[in-house]
Short mmCIF file of C-alpha atoms and ligand atoms in Angstrom, two decimals:
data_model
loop_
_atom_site.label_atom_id
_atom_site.label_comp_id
_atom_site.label_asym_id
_atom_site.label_seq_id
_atom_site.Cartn_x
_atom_site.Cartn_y
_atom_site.Cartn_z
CA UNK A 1 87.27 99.47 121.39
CA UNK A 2 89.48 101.22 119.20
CA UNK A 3 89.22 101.57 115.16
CA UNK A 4 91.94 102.80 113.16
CA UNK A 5 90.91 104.74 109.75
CA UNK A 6 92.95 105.69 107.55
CA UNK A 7 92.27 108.53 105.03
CA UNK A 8 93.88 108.19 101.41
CA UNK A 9 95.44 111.41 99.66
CA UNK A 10 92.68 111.09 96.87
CA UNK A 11 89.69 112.41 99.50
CA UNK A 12 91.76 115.04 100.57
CA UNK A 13 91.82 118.19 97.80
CA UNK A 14 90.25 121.22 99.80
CA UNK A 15 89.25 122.24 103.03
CA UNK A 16 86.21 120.98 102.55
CA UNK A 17 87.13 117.40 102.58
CA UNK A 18 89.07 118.01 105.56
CA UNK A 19 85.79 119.10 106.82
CA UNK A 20 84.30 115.68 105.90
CA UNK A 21 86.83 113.69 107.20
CA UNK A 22 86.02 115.32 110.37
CA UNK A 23 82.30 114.33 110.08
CA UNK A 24 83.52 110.57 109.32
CA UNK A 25 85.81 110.86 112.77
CA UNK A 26 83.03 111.85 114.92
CA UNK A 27 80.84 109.26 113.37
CA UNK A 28 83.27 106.79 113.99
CA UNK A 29 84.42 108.19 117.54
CA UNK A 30 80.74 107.67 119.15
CA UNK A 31 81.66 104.03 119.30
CA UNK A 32 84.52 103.64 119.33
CA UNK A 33 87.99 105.49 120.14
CA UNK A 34 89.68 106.42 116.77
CA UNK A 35 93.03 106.63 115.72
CA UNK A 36 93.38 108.14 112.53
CA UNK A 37 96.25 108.02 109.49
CA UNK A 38 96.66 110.50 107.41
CA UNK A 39 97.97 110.48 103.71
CA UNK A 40 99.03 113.60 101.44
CA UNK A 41 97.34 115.89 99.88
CA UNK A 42 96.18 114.26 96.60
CA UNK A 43 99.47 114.98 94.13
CA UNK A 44 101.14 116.35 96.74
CA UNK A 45 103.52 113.89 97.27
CA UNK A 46 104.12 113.72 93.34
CA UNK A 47 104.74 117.22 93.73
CA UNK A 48 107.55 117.03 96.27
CA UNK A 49 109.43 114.73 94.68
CA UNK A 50 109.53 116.61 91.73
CA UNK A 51 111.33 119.72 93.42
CA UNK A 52 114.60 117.54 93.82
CA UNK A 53 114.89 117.73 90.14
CA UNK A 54 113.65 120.92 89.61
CA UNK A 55 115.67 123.96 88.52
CA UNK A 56 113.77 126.71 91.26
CA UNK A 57 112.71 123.77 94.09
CA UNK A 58 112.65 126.78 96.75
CA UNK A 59 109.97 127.95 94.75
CA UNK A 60 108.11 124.77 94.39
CA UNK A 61 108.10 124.11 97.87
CA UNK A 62 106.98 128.20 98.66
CA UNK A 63 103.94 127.42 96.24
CA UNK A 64 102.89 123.68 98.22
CA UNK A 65 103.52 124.81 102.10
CA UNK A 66 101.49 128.41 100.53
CA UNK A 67 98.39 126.31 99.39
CA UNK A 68 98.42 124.11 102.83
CA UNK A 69 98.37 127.28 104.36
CA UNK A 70 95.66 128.74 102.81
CA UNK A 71 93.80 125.44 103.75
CA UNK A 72 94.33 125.60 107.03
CA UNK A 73 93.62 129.20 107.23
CA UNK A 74 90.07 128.02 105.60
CA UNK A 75 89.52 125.11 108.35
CA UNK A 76 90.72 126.82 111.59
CA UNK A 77 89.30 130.07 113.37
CA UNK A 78 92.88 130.53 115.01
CA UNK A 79 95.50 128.47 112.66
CA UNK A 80 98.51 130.58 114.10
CA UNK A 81 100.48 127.60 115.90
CA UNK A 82 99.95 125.91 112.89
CA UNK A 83 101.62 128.05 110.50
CA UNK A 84 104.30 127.77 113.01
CA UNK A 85 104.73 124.45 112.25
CA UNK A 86 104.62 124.73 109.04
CA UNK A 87 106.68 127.50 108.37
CA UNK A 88 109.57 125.02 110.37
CA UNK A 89 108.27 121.96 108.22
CA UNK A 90 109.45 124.67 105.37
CA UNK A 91 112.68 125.65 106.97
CA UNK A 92 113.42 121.71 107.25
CA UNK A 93 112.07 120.90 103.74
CA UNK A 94 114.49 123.45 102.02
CA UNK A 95 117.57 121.90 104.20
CA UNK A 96 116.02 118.31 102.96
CA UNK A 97 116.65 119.71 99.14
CA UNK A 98 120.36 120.81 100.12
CA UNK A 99 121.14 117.47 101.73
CA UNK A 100 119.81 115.73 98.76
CA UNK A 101 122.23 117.92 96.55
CA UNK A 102 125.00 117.38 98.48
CA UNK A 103 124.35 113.77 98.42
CA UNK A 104 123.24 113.08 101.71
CA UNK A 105 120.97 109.65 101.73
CA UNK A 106 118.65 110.87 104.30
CA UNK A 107 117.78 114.45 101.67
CA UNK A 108 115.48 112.86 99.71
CA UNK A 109 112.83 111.59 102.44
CA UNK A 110 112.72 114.45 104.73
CA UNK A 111 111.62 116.29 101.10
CA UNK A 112 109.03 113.78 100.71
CA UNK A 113 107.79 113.36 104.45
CA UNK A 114 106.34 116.85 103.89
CA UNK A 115 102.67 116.44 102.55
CA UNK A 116 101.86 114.13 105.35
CA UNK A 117 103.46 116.30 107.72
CA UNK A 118 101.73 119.36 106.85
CA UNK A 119 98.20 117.07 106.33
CA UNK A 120 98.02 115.85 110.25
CA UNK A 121 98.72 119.65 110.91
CA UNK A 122 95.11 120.46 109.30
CA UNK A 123 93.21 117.38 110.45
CA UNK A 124 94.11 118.58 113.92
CA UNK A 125 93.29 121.41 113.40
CA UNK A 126 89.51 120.65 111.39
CA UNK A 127 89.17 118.42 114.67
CA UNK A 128 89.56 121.53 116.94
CA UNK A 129 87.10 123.11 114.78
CA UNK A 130 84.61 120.91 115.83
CA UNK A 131 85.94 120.40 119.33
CA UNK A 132 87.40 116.94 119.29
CA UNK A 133 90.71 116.95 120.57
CA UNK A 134 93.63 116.13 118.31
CA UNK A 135 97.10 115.38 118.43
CA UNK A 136 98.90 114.99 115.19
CA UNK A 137 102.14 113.02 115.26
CA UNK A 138 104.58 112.09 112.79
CA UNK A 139 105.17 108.45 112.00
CA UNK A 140 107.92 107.84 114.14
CA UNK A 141 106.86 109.77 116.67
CA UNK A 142 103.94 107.59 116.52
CA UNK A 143 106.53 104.44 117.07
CA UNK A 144 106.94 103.66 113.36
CA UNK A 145 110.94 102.24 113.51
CA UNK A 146 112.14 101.38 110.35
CA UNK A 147 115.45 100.22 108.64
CA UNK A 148 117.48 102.77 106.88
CA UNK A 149 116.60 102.12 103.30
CA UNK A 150 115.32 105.70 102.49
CA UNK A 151 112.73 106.12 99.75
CA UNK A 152 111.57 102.53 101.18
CA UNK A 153 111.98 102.06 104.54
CA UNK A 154 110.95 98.97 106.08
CA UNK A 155 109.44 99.00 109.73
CA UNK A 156 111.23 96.78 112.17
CA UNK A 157 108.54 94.94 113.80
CA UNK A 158 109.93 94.35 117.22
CA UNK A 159 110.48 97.49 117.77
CA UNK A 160 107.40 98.89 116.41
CA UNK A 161 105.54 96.07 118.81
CA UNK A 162 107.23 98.11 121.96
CA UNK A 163 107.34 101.79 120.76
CA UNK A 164 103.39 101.57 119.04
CA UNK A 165 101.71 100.71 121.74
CA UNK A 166 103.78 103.36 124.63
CA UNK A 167 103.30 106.02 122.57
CA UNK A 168 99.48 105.48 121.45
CA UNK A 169 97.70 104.34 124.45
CA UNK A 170 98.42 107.01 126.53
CA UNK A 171 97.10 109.19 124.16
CA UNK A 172 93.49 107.52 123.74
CA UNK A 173 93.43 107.01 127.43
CA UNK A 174 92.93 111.07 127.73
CA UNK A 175 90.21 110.70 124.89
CA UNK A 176 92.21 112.60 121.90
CA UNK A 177 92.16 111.49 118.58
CA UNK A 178 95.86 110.86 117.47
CA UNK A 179 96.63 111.93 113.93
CA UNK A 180 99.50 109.77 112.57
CA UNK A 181 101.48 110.90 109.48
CA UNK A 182 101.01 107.79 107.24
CA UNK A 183 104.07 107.05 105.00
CA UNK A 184 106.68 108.30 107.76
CA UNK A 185 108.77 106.39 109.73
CA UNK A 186 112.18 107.06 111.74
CA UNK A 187 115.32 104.80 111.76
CA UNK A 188 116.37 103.96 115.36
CA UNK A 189 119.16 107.02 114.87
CA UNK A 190 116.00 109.57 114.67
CA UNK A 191 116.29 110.34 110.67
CA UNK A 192 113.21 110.39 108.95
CA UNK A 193 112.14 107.41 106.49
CA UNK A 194 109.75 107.31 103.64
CA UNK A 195 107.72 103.72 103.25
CA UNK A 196 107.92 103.90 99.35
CA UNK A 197 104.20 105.39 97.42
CA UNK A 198 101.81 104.45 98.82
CA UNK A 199 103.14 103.83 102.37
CA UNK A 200 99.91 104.91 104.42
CA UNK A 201 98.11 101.79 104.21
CA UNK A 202 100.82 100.00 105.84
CA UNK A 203 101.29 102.41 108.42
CA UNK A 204 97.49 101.70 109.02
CA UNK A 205 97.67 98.27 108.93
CA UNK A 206 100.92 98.09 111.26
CA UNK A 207 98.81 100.44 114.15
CA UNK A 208 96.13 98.54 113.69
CA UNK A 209 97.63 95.11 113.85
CA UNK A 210 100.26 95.65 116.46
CA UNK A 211 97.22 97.23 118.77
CA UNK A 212 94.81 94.27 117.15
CA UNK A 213 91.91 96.78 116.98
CA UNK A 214 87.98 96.07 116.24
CA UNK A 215 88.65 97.70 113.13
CA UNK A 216 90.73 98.32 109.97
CA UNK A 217 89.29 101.01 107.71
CA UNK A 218 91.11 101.88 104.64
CA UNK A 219 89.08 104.94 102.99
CA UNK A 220 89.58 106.29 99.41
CA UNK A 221 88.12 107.72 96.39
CA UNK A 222 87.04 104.07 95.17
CA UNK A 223 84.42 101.77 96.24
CA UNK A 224 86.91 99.27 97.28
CA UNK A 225 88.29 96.40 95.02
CA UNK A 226 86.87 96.14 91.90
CA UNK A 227 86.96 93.08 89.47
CA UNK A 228 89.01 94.84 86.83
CA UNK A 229 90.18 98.53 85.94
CA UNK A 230 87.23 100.22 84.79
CA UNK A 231 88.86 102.20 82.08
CA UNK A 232 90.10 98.73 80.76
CA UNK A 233 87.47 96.68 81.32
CA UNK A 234 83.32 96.53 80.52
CA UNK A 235 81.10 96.96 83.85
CA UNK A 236 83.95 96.54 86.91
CA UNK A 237 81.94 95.91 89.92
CA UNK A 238 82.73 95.92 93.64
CA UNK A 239 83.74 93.12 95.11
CA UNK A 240 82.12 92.51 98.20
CA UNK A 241 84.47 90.22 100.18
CA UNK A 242 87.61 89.30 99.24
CA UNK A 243 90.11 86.97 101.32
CA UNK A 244 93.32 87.71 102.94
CA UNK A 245 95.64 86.53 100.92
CA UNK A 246 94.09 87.26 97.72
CA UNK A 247 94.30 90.73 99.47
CA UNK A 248 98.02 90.69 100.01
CA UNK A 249 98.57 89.16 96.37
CA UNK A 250 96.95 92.26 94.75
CA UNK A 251 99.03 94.15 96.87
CA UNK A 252 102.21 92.37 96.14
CA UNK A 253 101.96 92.01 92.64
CA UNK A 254 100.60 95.71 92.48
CA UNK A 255 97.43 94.62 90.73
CA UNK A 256 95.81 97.55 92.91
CA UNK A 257 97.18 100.25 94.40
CA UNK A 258 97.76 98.98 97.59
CA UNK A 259 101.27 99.77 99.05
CA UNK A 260 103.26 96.07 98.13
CA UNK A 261 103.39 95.18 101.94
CA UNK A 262 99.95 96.67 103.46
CA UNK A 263 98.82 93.19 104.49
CA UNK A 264 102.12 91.85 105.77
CA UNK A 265 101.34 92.91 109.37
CA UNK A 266 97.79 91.46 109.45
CA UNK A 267 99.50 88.38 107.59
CA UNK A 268 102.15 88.08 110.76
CA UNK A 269 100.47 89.21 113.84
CA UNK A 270 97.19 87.58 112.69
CA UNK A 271 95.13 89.71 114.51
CA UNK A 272 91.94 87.56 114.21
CA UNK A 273 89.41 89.83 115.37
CA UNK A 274 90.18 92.48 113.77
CA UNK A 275 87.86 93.55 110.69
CA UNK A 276 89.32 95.23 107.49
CA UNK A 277 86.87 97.73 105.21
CA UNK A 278 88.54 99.09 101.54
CA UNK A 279 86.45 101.91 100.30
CA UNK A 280 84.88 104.80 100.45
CA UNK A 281 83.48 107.24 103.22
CA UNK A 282 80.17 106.84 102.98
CA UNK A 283 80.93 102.87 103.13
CA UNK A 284 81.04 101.79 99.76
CA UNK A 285 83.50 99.00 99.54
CA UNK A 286 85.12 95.67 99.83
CA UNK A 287 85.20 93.43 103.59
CA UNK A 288 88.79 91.75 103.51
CA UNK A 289 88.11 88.31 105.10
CA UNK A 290 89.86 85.47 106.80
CA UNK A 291 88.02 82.55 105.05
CA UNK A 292 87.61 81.67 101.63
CA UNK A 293 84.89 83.47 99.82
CA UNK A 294 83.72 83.03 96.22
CA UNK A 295 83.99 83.34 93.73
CA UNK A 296 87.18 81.71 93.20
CA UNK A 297 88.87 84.29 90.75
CA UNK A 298 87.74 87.77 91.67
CA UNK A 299 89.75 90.25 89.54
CA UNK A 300 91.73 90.36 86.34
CA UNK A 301 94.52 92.76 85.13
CA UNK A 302 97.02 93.32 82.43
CA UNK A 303 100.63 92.80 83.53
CA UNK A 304 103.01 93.34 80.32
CA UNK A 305 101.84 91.38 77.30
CA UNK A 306 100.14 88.80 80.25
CA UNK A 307 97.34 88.91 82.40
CA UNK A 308 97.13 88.21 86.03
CA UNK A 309 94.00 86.51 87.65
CA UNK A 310 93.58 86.28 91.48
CA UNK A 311 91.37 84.65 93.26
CA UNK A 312 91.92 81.58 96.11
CA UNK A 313 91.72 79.00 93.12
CA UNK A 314 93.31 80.15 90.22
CA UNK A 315 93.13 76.66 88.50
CA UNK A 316 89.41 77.07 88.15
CA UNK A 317 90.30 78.98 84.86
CA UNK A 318 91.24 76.36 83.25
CA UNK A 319 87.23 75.63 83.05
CA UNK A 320 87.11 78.74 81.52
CA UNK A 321 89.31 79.29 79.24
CA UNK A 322 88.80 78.50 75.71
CA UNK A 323 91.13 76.29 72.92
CA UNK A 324 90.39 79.41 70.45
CA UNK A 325 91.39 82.08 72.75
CA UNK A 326 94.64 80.56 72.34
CA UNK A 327 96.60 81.13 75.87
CA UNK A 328 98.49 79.10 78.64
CA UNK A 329 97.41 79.52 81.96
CA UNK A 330 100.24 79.38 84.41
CA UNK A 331 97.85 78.67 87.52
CA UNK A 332 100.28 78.97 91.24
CA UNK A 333 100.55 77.73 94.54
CA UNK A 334 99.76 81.42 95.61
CA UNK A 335 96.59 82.83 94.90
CA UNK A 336 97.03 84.27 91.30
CA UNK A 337 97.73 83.18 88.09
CA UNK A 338 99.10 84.45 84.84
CA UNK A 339 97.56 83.99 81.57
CA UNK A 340 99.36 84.38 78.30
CA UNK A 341 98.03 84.74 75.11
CA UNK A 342 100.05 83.51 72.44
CA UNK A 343 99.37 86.45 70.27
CA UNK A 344 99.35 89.51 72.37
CA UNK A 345 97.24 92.09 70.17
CA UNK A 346 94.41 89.59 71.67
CA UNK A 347 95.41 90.21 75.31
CA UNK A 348 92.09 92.99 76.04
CA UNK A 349 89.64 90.33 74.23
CA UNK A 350 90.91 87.48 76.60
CA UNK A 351 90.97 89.77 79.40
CA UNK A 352 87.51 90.61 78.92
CA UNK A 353 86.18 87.28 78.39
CA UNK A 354 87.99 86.67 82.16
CA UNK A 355 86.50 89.53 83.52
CA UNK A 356 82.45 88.89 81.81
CA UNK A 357 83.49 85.14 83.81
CA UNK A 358 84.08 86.88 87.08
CA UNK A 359 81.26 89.11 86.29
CA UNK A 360 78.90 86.05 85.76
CA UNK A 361 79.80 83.93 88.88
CA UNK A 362 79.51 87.23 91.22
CA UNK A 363 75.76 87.58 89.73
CA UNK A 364 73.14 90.36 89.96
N1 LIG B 1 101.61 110.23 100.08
C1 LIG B 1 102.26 108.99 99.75
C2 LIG B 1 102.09 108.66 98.29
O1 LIG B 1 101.48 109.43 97.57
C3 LIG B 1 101.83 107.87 100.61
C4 LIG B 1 100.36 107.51 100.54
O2 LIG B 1 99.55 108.31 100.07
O3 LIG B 1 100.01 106.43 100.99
O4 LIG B 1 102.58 107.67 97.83
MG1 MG B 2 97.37 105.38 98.48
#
């Protein structure tokens, strides 16, 4: 069965984590066949899009391909074809900047297609390392269509339905490991999109919904969703299942830092089977569900001068919320709710109170 893992720019800062990555891939590719997505380089992709407003970009860009270089130097006994690659990837990236400053909408995202272009270029070659074949592709080569809004490209589903599937089971058939560029798509004309920040989870969960694989593993530097920002709340825990929905609300609303649509494709092509794991490589982490699991409100998080609450029954804090902590609950039909507190200097104390709640009902 097939398992699609997707590896977040915040586990990948040396060659060394490339290294462990590797060690996750074999893990993972004794039972099953693995298909893997790749982010950025953590801060690369920050990086890139600050050479289109920088006075020297050449330079900035010289200095980013330099240090992927010097990492894939570091992972591979023969890196010469990839140096290659990236020393086109460069050529391209510095045309990107001069399309960009002459105005040209498609500039921008071949600029910032870059860090996951040069990352699937080391993960192949850290796989060779270990002899697991590789192939990296870029999104859409990998079948990832999208509309033409660049900076935020949508995939077009139908399409990605046909072209996912041609081009990726071929490739596991012959036993290689494909390494898909997360964030990158293509419009149906062949220029390159951008998903908007964050866009590798949904190019995970799109490959792994359109294929409806065993399972869905989205790996990071956190242990998965946690009932409240640590650095704004007491003792955030791990949650250990959450549902779908209350999923795709965090992600919508941004309450984590899920890309807005990463659940969309799970939500429309309902790929029952399929499990989903948030967290971290050594399997730390949150199990997104298709039933209801308690407790009912799960995480809290300031929004504004509000705070938002989801969980699958966001009326249940109206049993918790005090007439002295002096706030209106606006509970929804979806699976959040906002709470306002009349004076806002309070908003961290109510939060808090929410969050001890959450912290109470989860136990232990
Ligand atoms: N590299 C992109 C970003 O930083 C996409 C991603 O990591 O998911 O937003
Ligand atoms: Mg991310």
């Amino acid at each position: 069965m097939v398992v699609v893992a997707k590896i977040g720019g915040s586990l990948l800062t040396s060659a060394h984590d490339y290294m462990k990555v590797v060690e996750k891939i074999k893990e993972l590719a004794r039972e099953d066949d693995v298909i893997v997505v790749v982010s950025a380089m953590k801060g690369v992709t920050s990086k890139l899009i600050e050479t289109l407003s920088s006075e020297n970009p050449e330079r900035e860009l010289r200095e980013i391909f330099a240090k992927h270089i010097s990492i894939l130097e570091a992972v591979s006994p023969s890196p010469e074809k990839g140096i290659r690659e990236m020393s086109k990837l460069l050529d391209e990236a510095l045309n990107g900047i001069r399309r960009f400053k002459a105005g040209m909408i498609d500039g921008k995202d071949i600029v910032l297609s870059m860090g996951e272009r040069l990352s699937i270029i080391i993960l192949r070659e850290a796989l060779r390392r270990e002899n697991i074949r590789g192939v990296s592709l870029e999104g859409g080569i990998a079948g990832i269509i999208t509309d033409e809004e660049f900076g935020n490209a949508k995939p077009i589903m139908d399409e990605c339905m046909r072209t996912i599937p041609s081009v990726l089971l071929p490739i596991l058939g012959e036993e290689t490991v494909p390494v898909v560029a997360g964030f990158t798509g293509v419009t149906r004309d062949g220029r390159i999109t951008t998903l908007g920040r964050g866009g590798s989870d949904l190019t995970a969960s799109l490959i792994a919904s359109v294929l409806r694989v065993r399972l869905l593993l989205l790996y990071t530097d956190v242990p998965g969703i946690m009932t409240g920002d640590p650095s704004t709340v007491n003792h955030a825990r791990t949650i250990p299942a959450v549902g779908l929905e209350e999923a795709d609300a965090m992600a919508r609303l941004r309450v984590k830092k899920f890309h807005p649509l990463t659940f969309m494709p799970i939500m429309r092509l309902k790929p029952r089977r399929m499990g989903i794991f948030i967290g971290t490589l050594d399997g730390r982490g949150t199990r997104v569900v298709r039933r209801r699991v308690p407790p009912p409100i799960k995480v809290v998080s300031p929004r504004g001068g509000e705070i938002v609450v989801i969980g699958h029954d966001p009326s249940f804090l109206l049993d918790i919320v005090k007439p002295e902590w002096k706030v209106s609950v606006v509970a929804t039909e979806e699976p959040y709710a906002i709470v306002r507190p009349e004076n806002a200097t309070r908003k961290m104390e109510v939060l808090d109170a929410i969050h001890s709640a959450i912290l109470k009902m989860i136990g232990g």
